Amino acid sequence: MSDIAKLQIGESTYEFPLVKGSENETAIDIKTLRGATGGVVTIDPGFKNTGSCQSAITFLDGEKGILRYRGYSIEELAEKADFLEVAYLLIFGELPTKEQLDKFYNDILDNAIVDDDIKKIIDAFPKNAHPMGILSSLTSALTAFNPSSVNVDSDEEMYNAIVKIMGKFPVLVAWTMRKKTGMPLHYGSRKLGYVENILTMMFQKPNDEYDINPILLNALDKLLILHADHEQNCSTSTVRVVGSSHAGLFPSLSAGISALWGPLHGGANQAVLEMLEAIKADGGDTKKYMGKAKDKADPFRLMGFGHRVYKNFDPRARIIKKAADEVLGDLGVEDPVLDIAKGLEKEALSDQYFVDRKLYPNVDFYSGIIYRAMGIPVEMFTVMFALGRLPGWIAQWREMRLRKEPIGRPRQVYTGANERSFVKLEDR
Ligand code: CMC
């Protein structure tokens, strides 16, 4: 294949270089398009064909169902690594040595204290506030308490901002949940591992010890790894674009959290469980809901199905489905909603509508069932996704800054009114 793409507009032909990725993905580099053509731009709603950057963090092949972080398969990482190691791998590019990991964790622990005044902000939220709204507000508020995290240019300044947020974010997540469950806020302990500490901060009762259940620990660790990065999805692109204005890491993350909240993105895990519960309450008639999902006049979609990139299967969903069986089995929990989910999956996989559109269960289809079995409230599910995605967002933000990417500022094709004269209010 030639390494040039040719574009003909009227009588003129323009040439653009092809860019190749390390897995042979090919892109047309149109950086010079507008200048060379005197103003022509491309248009691609939803960026379905547009690469926004070159990135060395995550590779995914939607046709083959492949997902790798820094070259390591998600299956191998979910089985053999822990979340903190994966976070280090994503952010810094290589698996850490024992010394590197210990230093990283110590630096995180040194920064795991959140200013006590943040509690006043939490107090001001109504009890029924959605935890994602609270989390994005608190993440943004951290900027005010840590102004040195904003103007970061050097490696050292970036590292300091990273360990700060890796330390404080789990505290905010746990406090967000404790606000919901009405429990006093908890700081965790330096003696615990990263994920052990998260569980303790979320669940320890003020009048009791908290014994970490290895089944829960293992399940949470795996879920966080599976969610840790997913290349240029909606929230990650948001983090990169906001960060490209040099807004600082914390506000960029806060914007990413807001993007994740939507039901078409991370909010799907909450929506899936609510959907499964609604089907159960409606007598468990999965066929009725399959019909609704296929009816173009009905806005209902089968939540947890379909993906912009995966058109074969979502490798994360396979791992999570197996984990859901194991965790519920190990905990001795029987959840009728798991049977409804399996029934829906079976029907959808053999239904022509879903087959034709290559719609498969995604990462969110089974994750909520595990979170619920762990005792996490439904409204917290997307917060748990955010906790997992944190290292991915950080890695992508860091890469964007290190590559000195320009500010994100797309073009448009204007379709509004042509110039017209203002008409005074009394004359309209
Ligand atoms: N139920 C019913 N029909 C669907 C669904 C669904 N869940 N997803 C897609 N379709 C149909 C859609 O109506 C369209 O049909 P047609 O070609 O006849 O118009 C076709 O499939 C293509 O859909 P699309 O909306 O153009 O595809 P997209 O790539 O823009 O959207 C998606 C991807 C994930 C937003 C979409 O599949 C969806 O809304 N799924 C449900 C929400 C969900 O589970 N989101 C979590 C995504 S994975 C976790 C994450 O990354 O956050």
Short mmCIF file of C-alpha atoms and ligand atoms in Angstrom, two decimals:
data_model
loop_
_atom_site.label_atom_id
_atom_site.label_comp_id
_atom_site.label_asym_id
_atom_site.label_seq_id
_atom_site.Cartn_x
_atom_site.Cartn_y
_atom_site.Cartn_z
CA MET A 1 0.00 0.00 0.00
CA SER A 2 1.25 3.46 -0.86
CA ASP A 3 1.87 5.74 2.12
CA ILE A 4 -0.03 8.63 0.54
CA ALA A 5 -3.77 9.33 0.43
CA LYS A 6 -5.11 11.42 -2.43
CA LEU A 7 -8.16 13.64 -2.16
CA GLN A 8 -9.79 15.18 -5.19
CA ILE A 9 -11.95 18.29 -4.76
CA GLY A 10 -13.19 19.58 -8.13
CA GLU A 11 -10.17 19.68 -10.43
CA SER A 12 -7.58 19.78 -7.66
CA THR A 13 -5.87 16.79 -6.10
CA TYR A 14 -4.29 16.95 -2.65
CA GLU A 15 -1.95 14.46 -1.08
CA PHE A 16 -1.78 13.53 2.58
CA PRO A 17 0.64 11.21 4.35
CA LEU A 18 -0.58 8.02 6.01
CA VAL A 19 0.31 7.47 9.65
CA LYS A 20 0.83 3.88 10.82
CA GLY A 21 0.38 2.64 14.37
CA SER A 22 2.40 -0.16 15.94
CA GLU A 23 -0.50 -2.58 15.34
CA ASN A 24 -0.71 -1.42 11.70
CA GLU A 25 -3.70 0.83 12.17
CA THR A 26 -3.68 3.41 9.42
CA ALA A 27 -4.77 7.03 9.56
CA ILE A 28 -4.71 9.86 7.05
CA ASP A 29 -2.83 12.82 8.46
CA ILE A 30 -4.96 15.81 7.44
CA LYS A 31 -3.11 18.47 9.44
CA THR A 32 -2.50 20.49 6.27
CA LEU A 33 -6.00 20.02 4.77
CA ARG A 34 -7.57 23.36 5.62
CA GLY A 35 -4.55 25.42 4.67
CA ALA A 36 -3.90 23.56 1.41
CA THR A 37 -7.52 23.60 0.23
CA GLY A 38 -8.34 27.16 1.27
CA GLY A 39 -10.78 26.29 4.05
CA VAL A 40 -12.12 22.76 3.56
CA VAL A 41 -12.50 20.79 6.80
CA THR A 42 -13.75 17.29 7.56
CA ILE A 43 -16.95 16.50 9.43
CA ASP A 44 -17.44 13.36 11.51
CA PRO A 45 -20.19 13.55 14.17
CA GLY A 46 -19.33 11.48 17.22
CA PHE A 47 -15.75 11.17 15.84
CA LYS A 48 -16.63 7.72 14.50
CA ASN A 49 -13.73 7.88 12.00
CA THR A 50 -11.48 10.42 13.63
CA GLY A 51 -8.32 9.71 15.57
CA SER A 52 -7.85 12.58 18.02
CA CYS A 53 -4.27 11.70 18.94
CA GLN A 54 -1.48 9.17 18.73
CA SER A 55 -1.26 7.22 21.96
CA ALA A 56 0.98 4.48 23.34
CA ILE A 57 -1.24 3.54 26.30
CA THR A 58 -4.08 1.22 25.31
CA PHE A 59 -4.68 -0.88 22.21
CA LEU A 60 -8.04 -2.27 21.36
CA ASP A 61 -9.26 -4.13 18.32
CA GLY A 62 -13.04 -4.07 18.32
CA GLU A 63 -13.38 -6.65 15.56
CA LYS A 64 -11.19 -9.22 17.32
CA GLY A 65 -12.23 -8.31 20.88
CA ILE A 66 -8.67 -7.45 21.95
CA LEU A 67 -7.83 -5.06 24.79
CA ARG A 68 -4.27 -4.44 25.96
CA TYR A 69 -2.75 -1.94 28.37
CA ARG A 70 0.80 -1.02 27.31
CA GLY A 71 0.96 -4.30 25.37
CA TYR A 72 -0.29 -6.61 28.16
CA SER A 73 -3.60 -8.40 27.53
CA ILE A 74 -6.51 -7.52 29.80
CA GLU A 75 -7.02 -11.22 30.50
CA GLU A 76 -3.47 -11.61 31.83
CA LEU A 77 -3.56 -8.40 33.85
CA ALA A 78 -6.95 -9.25 35.40
CA GLU A 79 -5.60 -12.63 36.44
CA LYS A 80 -2.06 -11.80 37.57
CA ALA A 81 -1.71 -8.11 38.44
CA ASP A 82 -3.17 -5.92 41.15
CA PHE A 83 -4.83 -2.58 40.56
CA LEU A 84 -1.96 -0.42 41.84
CA GLU A 85 0.53 -2.18 39.57
CA VAL A 86 -1.82 -1.66 36.63
CA ALA A 87 -2.20 2.01 37.57
CA TYR A 88 1.59 2.40 37.56
CA LEU A 89 1.85 0.54 34.25
CA LEU A 90 -0.75 2.75 32.60
CA ILE A 91 0.62 6.02 33.92
CA PHE A 92 4.36 5.42 33.55
CA GLY A 93 4.48 2.87 30.72
CA GLU A 94 6.19 -0.13 32.35
CA LEU A 95 5.37 -2.62 35.09
CA PRO A 96 6.99 -1.35 38.31
CA THR A 97 9.78 -3.09 40.18
CA LYS A 98 9.06 -3.79 43.84
CA GLU A 99 11.02 -0.64 44.84
CA GLN A 100 9.20 1.54 42.31
CA LEU A 101 5.82 0.26 43.45
CA ASP A 102 6.68 0.74 47.14
CA LYS A 103 7.82 4.31 46.50
CA PHE A 104 4.71 5.06 44.43
CA TYR A 105 2.45 3.73 47.17
CA ASN A 106 4.30 5.56 49.93
CA ASP A 107 4.03 8.81 48.00
CA ILE A 108 0.30 8.14 47.50
CA LEU A 109 -0.17 7.46 51.21
CA ASP A 110 1.70 10.66 52.08
CA ASN A 111 -0.95 12.48 50.06
CA ALA A 112 -4.01 10.51 51.13
CA ILE A 113 -5.25 13.18 53.52
CA VAL A 114 -8.07 15.38 52.29
CA ASP A 115 -8.42 18.84 53.82
CA ASP A 116 -10.94 18.65 56.64
CA ASP A 117 -12.87 21.60 55.20
CA ILE A 118 -13.97 19.34 52.32
CA LYS A 119 -16.30 17.80 54.91
CA LYS A 120 -18.22 21.09 55.02
CA ILE A 121 -18.84 20.82 51.28
CA ILE A 122 -20.05 17.25 51.68
CA ASP A 123 -22.34 18.31 54.52
CA ALA A 124 -23.94 20.91 52.26
CA PHE A 125 -25.12 18.33 49.71
CA PRO A 126 -28.63 16.95 50.17
CA LYS A 127 -28.66 13.31 51.30
CA ASN A 128 -30.32 12.25 48.04
CA ALA A 129 -27.73 13.99 45.80
CA HIS A 130 -26.39 11.66 43.12
CA PRO A 131 -22.91 10.44 44.16
CA MET A 132 -21.50 11.27 40.71
CA GLY A 133 -22.53 14.92 41.16
CA ILE A 134 -20.85 14.93 44.57
CA LEU A 135 -17.69 13.24 43.27
CA SER A 136 -17.19 15.57 40.32
CA SER A 137 -17.77 18.62 42.57
CA LEU A 138 -15.33 17.38 45.22
CA THR A 139 -12.68 16.54 42.62
CA SER A 140 -12.97 20.04 41.23
CA ALA A 141 -12.94 21.50 44.76
CA LEU A 142 -9.60 19.75 45.43
CA THR A 143 -8.02 22.29 43.07
CA ALA A 144 -8.87 25.08 45.49
CA PHE A 145 -7.18 23.18 48.33
CA ASN A 146 -4.16 22.20 46.22
CA PRO A 147 -3.39 25.18 43.94
CA SER A 148 0.11 23.83 43.23
CA SER A 149 -1.48 21.02 41.20
CA VAL A 150 -2.68 23.39 38.47
CA ASN A 151 0.36 24.81 36.70
CA VAL A 152 2.27 21.62 36.17
CA ASP A 153 4.97 21.45 33.56
CA SER A 154 7.96 19.58 34.92
CA ASP A 155 8.02 15.82 35.50
CA GLU A 156 8.24 16.45 39.23
CA GLU A 157 5.20 18.74 39.31
CA MET A 158 3.22 16.23 37.28
CA TYR A 159 4.27 13.38 39.55
CA ASN A 160 3.21 15.36 42.63
CA ALA A 161 -0.23 16.09 41.14
CA ILE A 162 -0.59 12.39 40.22
CA VAL A 163 0.23 10.97 43.66
CA LYS A 164 -1.99 13.60 45.26
CA ILE A 165 -5.05 12.56 43.27
CA MET A 166 -4.25 8.82 43.53
CA GLY A 167 -4.22 9.36 47.32
CA LYS A 168 -7.21 11.64 47.72
CA PHE A 169 -9.62 10.22 45.14
CA PRO A 170 -10.38 6.96 47.01
CA VAL A 171 -11.07 9.04 50.13
CA LEU A 172 -13.56 11.16 48.14
CA VAL A 173 -15.16 8.01 46.69
CA ALA A 174 -15.53 6.46 50.16
CA TRP A 175 -16.86 9.70 51.66
CA THR A 176 -19.35 10.00 48.81
CA MET A 177 -20.65 6.55 49.67
CA ARG A 178 -20.66 7.20 53.42
CA LYS A 179 -22.71 10.36 52.81
CA LYS A 180 -25.26 8.11 51.09
CA THR A 181 -25.21 5.43 53.78
CA GLY A 182 -25.18 7.99 56.63
CA MET A 183 -21.89 6.80 58.12
CA PRO A 184 -19.20 9.06 59.64
CA LEU A 185 -16.30 9.78 57.31
CA HIS A 186 -13.27 7.51 57.45
CA TYR A 187 -9.61 8.06 56.53
CA GLY A 188 -8.44 4.49 56.18
CA SER A 189 -5.07 3.27 57.33
CA ARG A 190 -1.48 3.38 56.06
CA LYS A 191 -1.15 -0.27 57.04
CA LEU A 192 -3.49 -1.46 54.30
CA GLY A 193 -2.96 -2.00 50.59
CA TYR A 194 -4.54 0.42 48.10
CA VAL A 195 -7.71 -1.59 47.38
CA GLU A 196 -7.94 -2.98 50.94
CA ASN A 197 -7.96 0.60 52.14
CA ILE A 198 -10.74 1.52 49.72
CA LEU A 199 -12.95 -1.30 51.01
CA THR A 200 -12.22 -0.36 54.61
CA MET A 201 -12.95 3.33 54.04
CA MET A 202 -16.22 2.42 52.34
CA PHE A 203 -17.53 -0.23 54.69
CA GLN A 204 -15.99 -0.06 58.17
CA LYS A 205 -18.62 0.71 60.79
CA PRO A 206 -17.65 3.18 63.54
CA ASN A 207 -18.33 0.62 66.28
CA ASP A 208 -16.72 -2.42 64.69
CA GLU A 209 -13.55 -3.92 63.23
CA TYR A 210 -13.57 -4.48 59.48
CA ASP A 211 -12.27 -7.84 58.34
CA ILE A 212 -11.46 -7.74 54.66
CA ASN A 213 -13.21 -10.51 52.79
CA PRO A 214 -10.69 -11.87 50.23
CA ILE A 215 -13.52 -12.61 47.78
CA LEU A 216 -14.61 -8.98 47.81
CA LEU A 217 -11.03 -7.76 47.64
CA ASN A 218 -10.25 -9.93 44.66
CA ALA A 219 -13.51 -8.99 42.90
CA LEU A 220 -13.00 -5.25 43.41
CA ASP A 221 -9.36 -5.44 42.33
CA LYS A 222 -10.40 -7.19 39.12
CA LEU A 223 -13.26 -4.79 38.40
CA LEU A 224 -10.98 -1.78 38.86
CA ILE A 225 -8.37 -3.29 36.51
CA LEU A 226 -11.00 -4.01 33.85
CA HIS A 227 -12.19 -0.40 33.97
CA ALA A 228 -8.74 1.20 34.21
CA ASP A 229 -8.43 2.47 30.63
CA HIS A 230 -10.21 2.25 27.31
CA GLU A 231 -8.36 4.60 24.96
CA GLN A 232 -10.22 7.60 23.54
CA ASN A 233 -13.73 7.05 24.96
CA CYS A 234 -16.05 9.96 25.81
CA SER A 235 -14.73 10.71 29.32
CA THR A 236 -11.07 10.19 28.41
CA SER A 237 -11.39 12.47 25.39
CA THR A 238 -13.02 14.99 27.72
CA VAL A 239 -10.09 14.77 30.14
CA ARG A 240 -7.61 15.26 27.28
CA VAL A 241 -9.52 18.18 25.76
CA VAL A 242 -10.04 20.00 29.07
CA GLY A 243 -6.42 19.30 30.03
CA SER A 244 -5.25 20.64 26.67
CA SER A 245 -6.24 24.14 27.85
CA HIS A 246 -3.77 23.56 30.74
CA ALA A 247 -6.68 23.67 33.18
CA GLY A 248 -4.83 21.31 35.51
CA LEU A 249 -5.29 17.66 36.36
CA PHE A 250 -8.09 17.85 38.94
CA PRO A 251 -10.56 20.00 36.93
CA SER A 252 -9.81 17.85 33.86
CA LEU A 253 -10.69 14.75 35.88
CA SER A 254 -13.81 16.43 37.24
CA ALA A 255 -14.96 17.07 33.67
CA GLY A 256 -14.20 13.43 32.82
CA ILE A 257 -16.33 12.29 35.75
CA SER A 258 -19.26 14.35 34.44
CA ALA A 259 -18.84 12.79 30.99
CA LEU A 260 -18.72 9.32 32.51
CA TRP A 261 -21.97 9.90 34.38
CA GLY A 262 -24.13 9.72 31.21
CA PRO A 263 -26.15 6.50 30.75
CA LEU A 264 -24.64 5.88 27.31
CA HIS A 265 -21.19 5.75 28.96
CA GLY A 266 -20.35 4.79 32.57
CA GLY A 267 -23.85 5.55 33.83
CA ALA A 268 -24.91 2.40 31.99
CA ASN A 269 -23.95 0.19 34.96
CA GLN A 270 -26.58 1.86 37.14
CA ALA A 271 -29.05 1.87 34.23
CA VAL A 272 -28.50 -1.87 33.64
CA LEU A 273 -29.40 -2.82 37.18
CA GLU A 274 -32.42 -0.53 37.18
CA MET A 275 -33.50 -2.08 33.88
CA LEU A 276 -33.07 -5.64 35.19
CA GLU A 277 -35.02 -4.75 38.33
CA ALA A 278 -37.80 -3.22 36.21
CA ILE A 279 -37.98 -6.39 34.09
CA LYS A 280 -38.15 -8.48 37.25
CA ALA A 281 -40.91 -6.31 38.72
CA ASP A 282 -42.77 -6.62 35.41
CA GLY A 283 -42.89 -10.41 35.73
CA GLY A 284 -39.50 -11.20 34.16
CA ASP A 285 -40.82 -11.01 30.59
CA THR A 286 -37.51 -10.55 28.75
CA LYS A 287 -39.16 -10.93 25.32
CA LYS A 288 -41.27 -7.82 25.94
CA TYR A 289 -38.12 -5.79 26.62
CA MET A 290 -36.30 -7.26 23.63
CA GLY A 291 -39.26 -6.05 21.55
CA LYS A 292 -39.05 -2.59 23.07
CA ALA A 293 -35.30 -2.41 22.37
CA LYS A 294 -35.91 -3.21 18.70
CA ASP A 295 -38.87 -0.84 18.30
CA LYS A 296 -37.52 2.36 16.73
CA ALA A 297 -40.56 4.28 18.04
CA ASP A 298 -39.60 3.30 21.60
CA PRO A 299 -36.62 5.14 23.15
CA PHE A 300 -35.82 2.06 25.29
CA ARG A 301 -32.39 0.54 24.65
CA LEU A 302 -31.04 -2.65 26.10
CA MET A 303 -28.63 -1.08 28.58
CA GLY A 304 -25.26 -2.81 28.82
CA PHE A 305 -25.46 -3.86 25.18
CA GLY A 306 -23.57 -2.45 22.24
CA HIS A 307 -20.31 -0.61 21.99
CA ARG A 308 -18.86 2.01 19.70
CA VAL A 309 -15.71 -0.02 19.11
CA TYR A 310 -16.38 -3.67 20.02
CA LYS A 311 -18.22 -5.36 17.17
CA ASN A 312 -17.46 -8.94 18.14
CA PHE A 313 -17.41 -9.16 21.91
CA ASP A 314 -16.22 -7.04 24.80
CA PRO A 315 -13.38 -9.01 26.44
CA ARG A 316 -14.08 -7.25 29.74
CA ALA A 317 -17.69 -8.51 29.72
CA ARG A 318 -16.48 -12.13 29.42
CA ILE A 319 -14.22 -11.77 32.44
CA ILE A 320 -16.92 -9.97 34.44
CA LYS A 321 -19.61 -12.53 33.64
CA LYS A 322 -17.37 -15.28 34.99
CA ALA A 323 -16.47 -13.16 38.02
CA ALA A 324 -20.18 -12.49 38.73
CA ASP A 325 -20.85 -16.24 38.86
CA GLU A 326 -17.83 -16.81 41.13
CA VAL A 327 -18.47 -13.91 43.50
CA LEU A 328 -22.16 -14.65 43.95
CA GLY A 329 -21.36 -18.34 44.38
CA ASP A 330 -18.57 -17.67 46.90
CA LEU A 331 -20.70 -15.23 48.86
CA GLY A 332 -23.67 -17.56 48.72
CA VAL A 333 -25.82 -14.80 47.21
CA GLU A 334 -28.70 -15.79 44.97
CA ASP A 335 -29.73 -12.91 42.78
CA PRO A 336 -32.68 -13.51 40.44
CA VAL A 337 -31.51 -10.51 38.46
CA LEU A 338 -28.43 -12.51 37.37
CA ASP A 339 -30.76 -15.08 35.78
CA ILE A 340 -32.68 -12.33 34.00
CA ALA A 341 -29.38 -10.91 32.71
CA LYS A 342 -28.27 -14.30 31.42
CA GLY A 343 -31.67 -14.86 29.80
CA LEU A 344 -31.54 -11.48 28.07
CA GLU A 345 -28.00 -12.10 26.86
CA LYS A 346 -28.96 -15.48 25.43
CA GLU A 347 -31.95 -14.07 23.57
CA ALA A 348 -30.07 -11.06 22.26
CA LEU A 349 -27.14 -13.12 20.97
CA SER A 350 -29.47 -15.13 18.74
CA ASP A 351 -31.76 -12.27 17.73
CA GLN A 352 -31.33 -11.02 14.17
CA TYR A 353 -31.63 -7.33 15.17
CA PHE A 354 -28.72 -7.65 17.61
CA VAL A 355 -26.73 -9.98 15.36
CA ASP A 356 -27.05 -7.61 12.36
CA ARG A 357 -25.90 -4.63 14.42
CA LYS A 358 -23.17 -6.60 16.18
CA LEU A 359 -24.54 -5.76 19.62
CA TYR A 360 -22.94 -7.74 22.47
CA PRO A 361 -22.96 -7.34 26.25
CA ASN A 362 -20.46 -4.69 27.30
CA VAL A 363 -18.43 -4.18 30.48
CA ASP A 364 -21.44 -2.68 32.26
CA PHE A 365 -23.85 -5.56 31.73
CA TYR A 366 -22.70 -7.72 34.65
CA SER A 367 -20.59 -5.36 36.77
CA GLY A 368 -23.58 -3.93 38.70
CA ILE A 369 -24.60 -7.40 39.81
CA ILE A 370 -21.19 -7.85 41.44
CA TYR A 371 -21.21 -4.38 42.98
CA ARG A 372 -24.64 -5.04 44.47
CA ALA A 373 -23.52 -8.39 45.89
CA MET A 374 -20.64 -6.49 47.53
CA GLY A 375 -23.14 -4.21 49.29
CA ILE A 376 -22.51 -1.11 47.18
CA PRO A 377 -25.62 1.06 46.60
CA VAL A 378 -26.82 1.21 42.97
CA GLU A 379 -26.21 4.96 42.66
CA MET A 380 -22.56 4.35 43.56
CA PHE A 381 -21.91 2.02 40.60
CA THR A 382 -20.71 4.74 38.24
CA VAL A 383 -18.53 6.16 41.03
CA MET A 384 -16.84 2.72 41.19
CA PHE A 385 -16.27 2.93 37.42
CA ALA A 386 -14.66 6.35 37.94
CA LEU A 387 -12.41 4.92 40.64
CA GLY A 388 -11.22 2.25 38.22
CA ARG A 389 -10.82 4.69 35.33
CA LEU A 390 -8.75 7.16 37.38
CA PRO A 391 -5.30 5.80 36.34
CA GLY A 392 -6.37 5.70 32.69
CA TRP A 393 -7.52 9.31 32.76
CA ILE A 394 -4.27 10.30 34.51
CA ALA A 395 -2.15 8.38 32.00
CA GLN A 396 -3.94 9.97 29.05
CA TRP A 397 -3.69 13.45 30.56
CA ARG A 398 0.03 12.97 31.24
CA GLU A 399 0.68 11.69 27.74
CA MET A 400 -1.20 14.64 26.26
CA ARG A 401 0.89 17.09 28.31
CA LEU A 402 4.22 15.32 27.63
CA ARG A 403 3.51 15.31 23.90
CA LYS A 404 2.72 19.02 24.12
CA GLU A 405 -0.52 18.52 22.25
CA PRO A 406 -2.22 21.73 21.07
CA ILE A 407 -5.44 22.93 22.65
CA GLY A 408 -8.42 20.84 21.49
CA ARG A 409 -10.55 23.05 19.31
CA PRO A 410 -12.54 21.38 16.52
CA ARG A 411 -13.93 23.19 13.48
CA GLN A 412 -17.57 23.14 12.40
CA VAL A 413 -19.73 23.54 9.32
CA TYR A 414 -22.06 26.47 10.02
CA THR A 415 -25.69 25.88 8.99
CA GLY A 416 -27.40 28.89 10.62
CA ALA A 417 -28.88 32.10 9.22
CA ASN A 418 -26.84 34.30 6.90
CA GLU A 419 -26.17 37.88 7.93
CA ARG A 420 -29.34 39.84 8.70
CA SER A 421 -30.22 43.15 10.32
CA PHE A 422 -31.26 43.44 13.93
CA VAL A 423 -34.96 44.22 14.48
CA LYS A 424 -35.79 46.26 17.59
CA LEU A 425 -38.00 44.58 20.22
CA GLU A 426 -40.98 46.93 19.56
CA ASP A 427 -40.83 46.17 15.83
CA ARG A 428 -40.84 42.34 16.16
N1 CMC B 1 -30.24 -1.53 22.35
C1 CMC B 1 -30.91 -1.49 21.19
N2 CMC B 1 -30.40 -1.04 20.02
C2 CMC B 1 -29.15 -0.58 20.05
C3 CMC B 1 -28.37 -0.58 21.22
C4 CMC B 1 -28.96 -1.08 22.41
N3 CMC B 1 -28.27 -1.10 23.56
N4 CMC B 1 -27.14 -0.07 20.96
C5 CMC B 1 -27.14 0.24 19.66
N5 CMC B 1 -28.35 -0.07 19.10
C6 CMC B 1 -28.72 0.08 17.69
C7 CMC B 1 -29.01 1.53 17.33
O1 CMC B 1 -30.38 1.83 17.51
C8 CMC B 1 -28.58 1.56 15.89
O2 CMC B 1 -29.60 0.94 15.12
P1 CMC B 1 -29.89 1.43 13.59
O3 CMC B 1 -28.62 1.15 12.83
O4 CMC B 1 -31.05 0.61 13.16
O5 CMC B 1 -30.19 2.89 13.71
C9 CMC B 1 -27.36 0.64 15.84
O6 CMC B 1 -27.57 -0.29 16.91
C10 CMC B 1 -26.03 1.34 16.04
O7 CMC B 1 -26.09 2.09 17.26
P2 CMC B 1 -25.42 3.51 17.50
O8 CMC B 1 -26.15 4.20 18.61
O9 CMC B 1 -25.29 4.22 16.18
O10 CMC B 1 -23.99 3.06 17.96
P3 CMC B 1 -22.96 3.96 18.74
O11 CMC B 1 -21.63 3.40 18.46
O12 CMC B 1 -23.18 5.40 18.45
O13 CMC B 1 -23.36 3.76 20.28
C11 CMC B 1 -23.51 2.88 22.47
C12 CMC B 1 -22.71 2.89 21.15
C13 CMC B 1 -22.69 2.16 23.54
C14 CMC B 1 -23.73 4.33 22.94
C15 CMC B 1 -24.85 2.17 22.23
O14 CMC B 1 -24.64 0.84 21.83
C16 CMC B 1 -25.77 2.21 23.47
O15 CMC B 1 -26.49 3.19 23.66
N6 CMC B 1 -25.72 1.14 24.34
C17 CMC B 1 -26.49 1.16 25.57
C18 CMC B 1 -25.74 1.97 26.63
C19 CMC B 1 -24.53 1.25 27.17
O16 CMC B 1 -24.60 0.08 27.52
N7 CMC B 1 -23.41 1.99 27.29
C20 CMC B 1 -22.18 1.47 27.87
C21 CMC B 1 -21.07 1.38 26.87
S1 CMC B 1 -19.68 0.38 27.42
C22 CMC B 1 -19.04 1.19 28.80
C23 CMC B 1 -18.47 2.51 28.47
O17 CMC B 1 -17.56 2.62 27.64
O18 CMC B 1 -18.89 3.48 29.08
#
